[in-house]
Amino acid sequence: MDMMSSSQVSSAERQRRRKLLEDWTNWRKHVEADLASERAAIGAPAPALAQATASDEDNEEVD
Amino acid sequence: MRPILLQGHERSLTQIKYNREGDLLFSVSKDHVVNAWFSHNGERLGTYEGHIGAVWTVDVNSTSTLLASGSADNTAKLWDVSNGKCIKSWEFNTAVRRVAFSEDDKNLLIITEPRMGFPATVQIFNVEGGLEGEHSNEPEMIVHPEGPKITVAAWGALNKYIVAGRENGSVALIDAKTGDVVSSNTVHEATLTDLQMSTDRTYFITSSKDKTAKLIETATLRELKSFSTDTPLNSAAIMPKHQEFVVIGGGQEAMDVTRTSARQGKFECRFWHKILEEEVGRVRGHFGPINTIAIHPDGRSFASGGEDGYVRVHHFDDDFFTFKFQI
């Protein structure tokens, strides 16, 4: 797969990207909290798979 | 990228699906056959034979014991994954377009298409009995939603809602208990071809013949992200980990392409950054449109099924995992 070179990115573009990632993370926190409380309210167990998604790409292990 | 070619279907692929662990890959095709493969080496585990029409859809429960399939022969079938035996067959008036197990494996969603005076139906069957139990011929819930034909559907979180995608490009949230359409939003300009949930089902991705794929929030049906391409799309999937990517694919039908060049038909799986909405790469290989894409639950490989009759399994190289956008 040919990956796009990301070496020449303006600071404005970097700022835009940072903002998008930040917005996404905030939204994720919000919906994950909502789902967790909804799950708790009906006493549903957290499925094993759903837990794996909570992690961000930052704290993912790469070997 | 080392592709493994799965050769076992004689006609175009319609849907592929990994089991929860990702060690197995199930594929269905217009050739009437359901196949199961070992995803790491592409060896065939077995086939599930019994359908007498094109098989449009397949799903496997979370314990990999039950397999469901739906076909143009107007039946949906339940199979014992381990031995290939058909343990239940439901008969309908029209073709079955989509089957999907609920998060807790207790229910099976079945979508039938409208034809010759029969309306489309959304039906939910109780499959709690699993391999041993008796499965009722009657659904727990059945609705005939008015409006354009439903082409795709999936369960939302906690089995509360079903999300359905329609021929007119709209998505609808359907209450799984009452069958009421709670809300609707026209997110595409043409028919929806695929709809796949994120792992926790709080959002999903759609693909459409309008050449775009979109991320939609389940609870609100609000559009979160849009990925715009130059070719009609047939499938889209969300990477569960390692990279915040989505994979989308499609291509012009053979009859619409003047020359049979793969490049012209644009038969590529395209990788987009899910949050930044930027394309990051493409994977070629198919000789016809890509009909279905599935991503391994561990995010280390993915598979695509084509109009060309092949399933291609790709394991990502190391540089895939280290790739990072400058931010």
XYZ file of C-alpha atoms in Angstrom:
390
model
C 0.000 0.000 0.000
C 1.403 3.368 -0.942
C 1.204 5.698 1.999
C 0.981 9.402 1.483
C 4.048 11.353 2.489
C 3.278 13.526 5.433
C 6.563 15.426 5.596
C 5.357 18.737 4.200
C 2.429 19.803 6.251
C 1.761 23.428 7.090
C 1.233 24.450 10.660
C -2.307 25.526 9.815
C -3.026 22.055 8.516
C -1.492 20.495 11.596
C -3.673 22.674 13.742
C -6.739 21.625 11.786
C -5.832 17.969 12.260
C -5.229 18.444 15.951
C -8.640 20.046 16.291
C -10.372 17.183 14.445
C -8.664 14.581 16.616
C -9.517 16.504 19.754
C -13.186 16.823 18.748
C -13.333 13.129 17.973
C -11.769 12.151 21.310
C -14.222 14.360 23.193
C -17.154 12.900 21.316
C -15.910 9.362 21.995
C -15.607 10.040 25.717
C -19.153 11.341 25.721
C -20.755 8.411 23.854
C -18.696 5.796 25.701
C -19.811 7.221 29.054
C -23.434 7.275 27.863
C -23.260 3.677 26.710
C -21.593 2.526 29.940
C -24.288 4.112 32.110
C -27.033 2.733 29.876
C -25.454 -0.690 30.118
C -25.209 -0.428 33.893
C -28.824 0.724 34.145
C -30.144 -2.449 32.526
C -27.512 -4.644 34.139
C -26.032 -5.751 30.848
C -22.502 -7.125 31.010
C -19.895 -5.320 28.974
C -19.069 -7.483 25.972
C -15.417 -8.471 25.800
C -15.068 -6.968 22.357
C -16.345 -3.535 23.235
C -13.602 -3.060 25.776
C -10.936 -3.378 23.136
C -12.254 -0.371 21.242
C -12.038 2.036 24.121
C -8.287 2.350 23.677
C -6.897 5.096 21.505
C -4.331 4.650 18.788
C -1.817 6.452 21.036
C -1.722 3.774 23.665
C -1.812 0.896 21.247
C 1.060 -1.505 21.299
C 3.001 -1.945 18.080
C 5.530 -4.697 17.580
C 1.362 -6.857 2.174
C 1.082 -10.583 1.489
C -2.278 -11.404 -0.053
C -3.747 -14.864 0.315
C -6.175 -15.833 -2.409
C -9.166 -17.880 -1.316
C -10.344 -19.895 -4.298
C -13.539 -21.767 -3.642
C -16.353 -19.757 -5.105
C -17.459 -19.968 -8.699
C -19.376 -16.703 -8.790
C -19.184 -13.243 -7.308
C -18.883 -12.764 -3.564
C -21.756 -11.065 -1.775
C -20.626 -10.876 1.862
C -17.703 -11.968 4.019
C -17.572 -11.985 7.792
C -14.951 -12.802 10.451
C -15.930 -14.549 13.646
C -15.244 -12.785 16.941
C -11.747 -14.226 17.381
C -10.941 -13.663 13.735
C -9.518 -17.136 13.180
C -12.377 -17.960 10.825
C -13.669 -16.123 7.790
C -17.072 -16.920 6.308
C -17.932 -16.086 2.727
C -21.128 -16.240 0.700
C -21.611 -15.960 -3.015
C -24.028 -16.088 -5.887
C -22.873 -19.705 -6.400
C -25.279 -20.832 -3.607
C -22.451 -21.945 -1.309
C -21.355 -20.759 2.128
C -17.641 -21.302 2.815
C -15.622 -21.195 6.024
C -11.865 -20.494 5.897
C -8.986 -20.349 8.319
C -8.077 -16.696 8.049
C -4.343 -17.036 8.767
C -3.507 -19.401 5.910
C -6.577 -19.439 3.677
C -7.282 -23.152 4.058
C -10.899 -24.105 3.734
C -12.511 -25.418 6.911
C -15.660 -26.480 5.154
C -18.771 -25.638 3.201
C -22.394 -25.291 4.161
C -24.554 -26.642 1.368
C -28.305 -26.401 1.055
C -29.221 -23.100 -0.502
C -30.595 -23.267 -4.023
C -30.180 -19.597 -4.893
C -27.615 -16.819 -4.605
C -26.617 -16.330 -0.968
C -26.746 -12.635 -0.144
C -25.763 -12.508 3.474
C -23.994 -14.326 6.303
C -23.343 -13.819 10.011
C -21.829 -15.840 12.828
C -22.667 -15.623 16.527
C -20.109 -14.491 19.103
C -19.235 -18.011 20.247
C -18.725 -19.237 16.657
C -21.227 -22.036 17.143
C -24.107 -20.805 14.966
C -23.955 -19.488 11.449
C -26.850 -17.711 9.745
C -27.287 -17.192 6.009
C -29.905 -15.585 3.809
C -30.572 -16.298 0.169
C -32.439 -15.505 -3.023
C -34.085 -18.924 -2.569
C -36.373 -17.155 -0.058
C -34.875 -18.897 2.954
C -32.718 -17.999 5.900
C -30.824 -20.900 7.418
C -29.066 -21.638 10.689
C -26.005 -23.893 10.555
C -23.854 -25.728 13.034
C -20.480 -24.079 12.399
C -18.484 -27.146 13.477
C -20.030 -29.771 11.203
C -21.828 -27.908 8.427
C -25.277 -29.252 9.301
C -28.324 -27.078 8.652
C -30.282 -26.992 11.895
C -33.080 -24.617 10.879
C -34.546 -23.164 7.712
C -37.073 -20.353 7.655
C -39.082 -19.811 4.510
C -40.233 -16.376 3.340
C -42.200 -14.954 0.419
C -39.178 -13.180 -1.042
C -35.373 -13.155 -0.952
C -33.468 -12.602 2.286
C -31.117 -9.614 2.003
C -29.575 -9.422 5.426
C -29.146 -11.560 8.526
C -27.476 -10.397 11.746
C -27.117 -11.794 15.253
C -27.806 -9.441 18.140
C -24.965 -8.480 20.480
C -26.104 -11.115 23.010
C -26.672 -13.848 20.371
C -30.264 -14.230 21.517
C -31.931 -12.826 18.426
C -31.487 -12.954 14.700
C -32.440 -10.026 12.513
C -33.730 -10.917 9.055
C -34.506 -8.480 6.252
C -36.591 -9.691 3.321
C -36.980 -7.759 0.118
C -40.182 -6.496 -1.454
C -41.307 -8.252 -4.613
C -44.501 -9.012 -6.553
C -46.956 -7.582 -4.076
C -45.046 -8.692 -0.997
C -43.776 -5.827 1.146
C -40.276 -5.744 2.608
C -40.121 -7.098 6.142
C -37.903 -6.603 9.147
C -38.159 -9.692 11.350
C -36.563 -10.753 14.593
C -36.331 -14.437 15.506
C -35.460 -15.869 18.871
C -32.391 -18.108 18.539
C -31.636 -18.411 22.264
C -31.882 -22.180 21.970
C -28.549 -22.215 20.159
C -27.433 -25.516 18.652
C -29.663 -27.776 20.717
C -32.856 -25.782 21.075
C -36.029 -25.701 19.028
C -36.305 -22.603 16.900
C -39.768 -21.193 16.321
C -41.072 -20.748 12.796
C -42.678 -17.498 13.908
C -40.774 -14.281 14.454
C -40.808 -12.426 17.775
C -41.292 -9.222 15.888
C -42.250 -8.426 12.317
C -42.786 -5.061 10.662
C -43.447 -3.957 7.125
C -41.869 -0.523 7.076
C -43.346 1.747 4.457
C -41.151 3.702 2.102
C -38.186 2.797 -0.062
C -36.722 -0.706 -0.037
C -34.374 -1.618 2.816
C -31.052 -2.830 1.434
C -28.898 -3.191 4.565
C -29.401 -3.358 8.330
C -27.567 -3.918 11.610
C -28.165 -4.036 15.355
C -27.392 -1.045 17.521
C -25.934 -1.273 21.021
C -27.792 -3.262 23.689
C -30.242 -4.610 21.073
C -32.501 -1.613 21.508
C -32.495 -0.404 17.938
C -32.000 -1.694 14.448
C -30.429 0.585 11.898
C -31.699 0.084 8.363
C -30.356 1.600 5.164
C -32.642 2.212 2.224
C -32.567 2.399 -1.537
C -33.142 6.161 -1.458
C -29.974 6.767 0.575
C -31.666 7.174 3.938
C -30.944 5.451 7.230
C -33.658 4.703 9.778
C -33.579 3.839 13.460
C -36.129 1.104 14.226
C -37.184 0.176 17.770
C -36.362 -3.543 18.096
C -39.278 -4.155 20.483
C -42.122 -2.298 18.752
C -40.863 -2.045 15.198
C -41.562 1.671 15.156
C -39.354 3.853 12.997
C -37.999 6.264 15.600
C -36.064 8.540 13.285
C -34.756 8.773 9.759
C -32.080 10.749 7.945
C -31.237 10.888 4.245
C -27.453 10.725 4.388
C -26.766 9.503 0.847
C -28.020 10.425 -2.607
C -28.276 6.846 -3.857
C -28.849 3.332 -2.562
C -26.972 2.080 0.496
C -24.822 -0.936 -0.295
C -23.303 -1.701 3.099
C -23.668 -0.745 6.738
C -21.163 -1.940 9.341
C -21.161 -1.077 13.028
C -18.173 0.103 15.053
C -17.157 -2.408 17.726
C -19.274 -0.808 20.440
C -22.090 0.036 17.971
C -22.238 3.713 18.911
C -21.518 4.644 15.307
C -21.479 2.926 11.953
C -20.175 3.285 8.431
C -22.285 3.275 5.290
C -21.298 2.875 1.650
C -23.394 4.015 -1.257
C -23.674 4.007 -5.025
C -23.392 7.806 -4.704
C -19.592 7.207 -4.431
C -19.337 8.205 -0.802
C -18.959 6.402 2.499
C -20.041 8.037 5.739
C -19.699 7.647 9.471
C -23.023 8.092 11.259
C -23.748 8.351 14.966
C -26.205 5.570 15.868
C -28.282 7.377 18.484
C -28.894 10.536 16.436
C -28.250 9.370 12.832
C -26.086 12.482 12.586
C -23.369 12.437 9.938
C -19.932 12.462 11.598
C -17.561 12.020 8.651
C -17.701 11.688 4.895
C -15.309 9.943 2.490
C -15.772 10.948 -1.111
C -14.464 8.840 -4.015
C -14.788 8.631 -7.797
C -16.497 5.271 -8.029
C -19.739 3.658 -6.788
C -19.061 1.956 -3.458
C -20.220 -1.502 -2.424
C -18.708 -1.930 1.012
C -17.120 -0.106 3.937
C -15.605 -1.246 7.221
C -14.121 0.383 10.315
C -10.690 -0.683 11.636
C -11.170 -1.770 15.248
C -7.644 -0.918 16.408
C -4.047 0.107 15.613
C -5.059 2.794 13.132
C -8.025 5.142 12.982
C -8.805 4.030 9.440
C -11.788 2.927 7.440
C -11.548 0.690 4.378
C -13.928 1.211 1.479
C -14.282 -0.424 -1.911
C -16.413 -0.767 -4.983
C -15.944 -0.096 -8.689
C -17.910 0.237 -11.879
C -19.858 -2.807 -12.989
C -18.177 -4.728 -15.784
C -20.827 -3.724 -18.322
C -20.227 -0.039 -17.585
C -16.500 -0.275 -18.175
C -15.442 0.038 -21.801
C -12.130 -1.771 -21.336
C -11.527 -4.474 -18.783
C -8.613 -2.722 -17.148
C -8.572 -2.985 -13.381
C -7.256 0.565 -13.205
C -10.170 1.930 -15.211
C -12.655 0.039 -13.120
C -10.943 1.281 -9.980
C -11.078 -2.051 -8.251
C -9.180 -1.005 -5.190
C -9.691 -1.087 -1.451
C -9.142 2.463 -0.295
C -7.879 3.328 3.161
C -9.022 6.618 4.663
C -8.162 8.222 7.937
C -11.454 8.015 9.774
C -11.108 11.252 11.718
C -9.099 13.442 9.330
C -11.103 12.329 6.267
C -7.959 11.928 4.185
C -7.120 9.007 1.915
C -3.937 7.237 3.032
C -3.524 4.327 0.632
C -4.968 1.759 -1.730
C -4.751 -1.985 -2.192
C -5.213 -3.435 -5.672
C -5.743 -6.974 -6.784
C -9.298 -7.716 -7.773
C -10.279 -8.051 -11.429
C -13.790 -6.777 -10.850
C -15.687 -4.569 -8.427
C -15.115 -5.133 -4.733
C -18.412 -6.290 -3.269
C -17.590 -6.835 0.370
C -14.891 -5.900 2.885
C -14.272 -7.231 6.400
C -11.537 -6.347 8.871
C -10.014 -8.870 11.269
C -11.045 -8.023 14.843
C -7.392 -7.682 15.866
C -6.865 -5.054 13.150
C -3.822 -6.839 11.706
C -5.400 -8.014 8.477
C -8.416 -7.504 6.288
C -10.251 -9.352 3.545
C -12.118 -8.338 0.421
C -14.559 -10.288 -1.721
C -14.951 -9.420 -5.365
C -17.248 -9.682 -8.323
C -14.358 -11.759 -9.745
C -15.218 -14.650 -7.404
C -12.116 -14.323 -5.221
C -11.597 -13.490 -1.596
C -8.259 -11.800 -0.897
C -6.862 -11.771 2.623
C -4.159 -9.192 3.334
C -1.930 -9.149 6.396
C -0.531 -5.691 7.050
C 3.222 -5.037 6.954
C 5.068 -3.481 9.879
C 5.057 -0.008 8.326
C 1.284 -0.026 8.417
C 1.333 -0.043 12.207
C 3.987 2.647 12.572
C 2.385 5.036 10.086
C 1.397 8.306 11.737
C -0.031 11.551 10.478
C 1.961 14.666 11.365
C -0.003 16.611 13.906
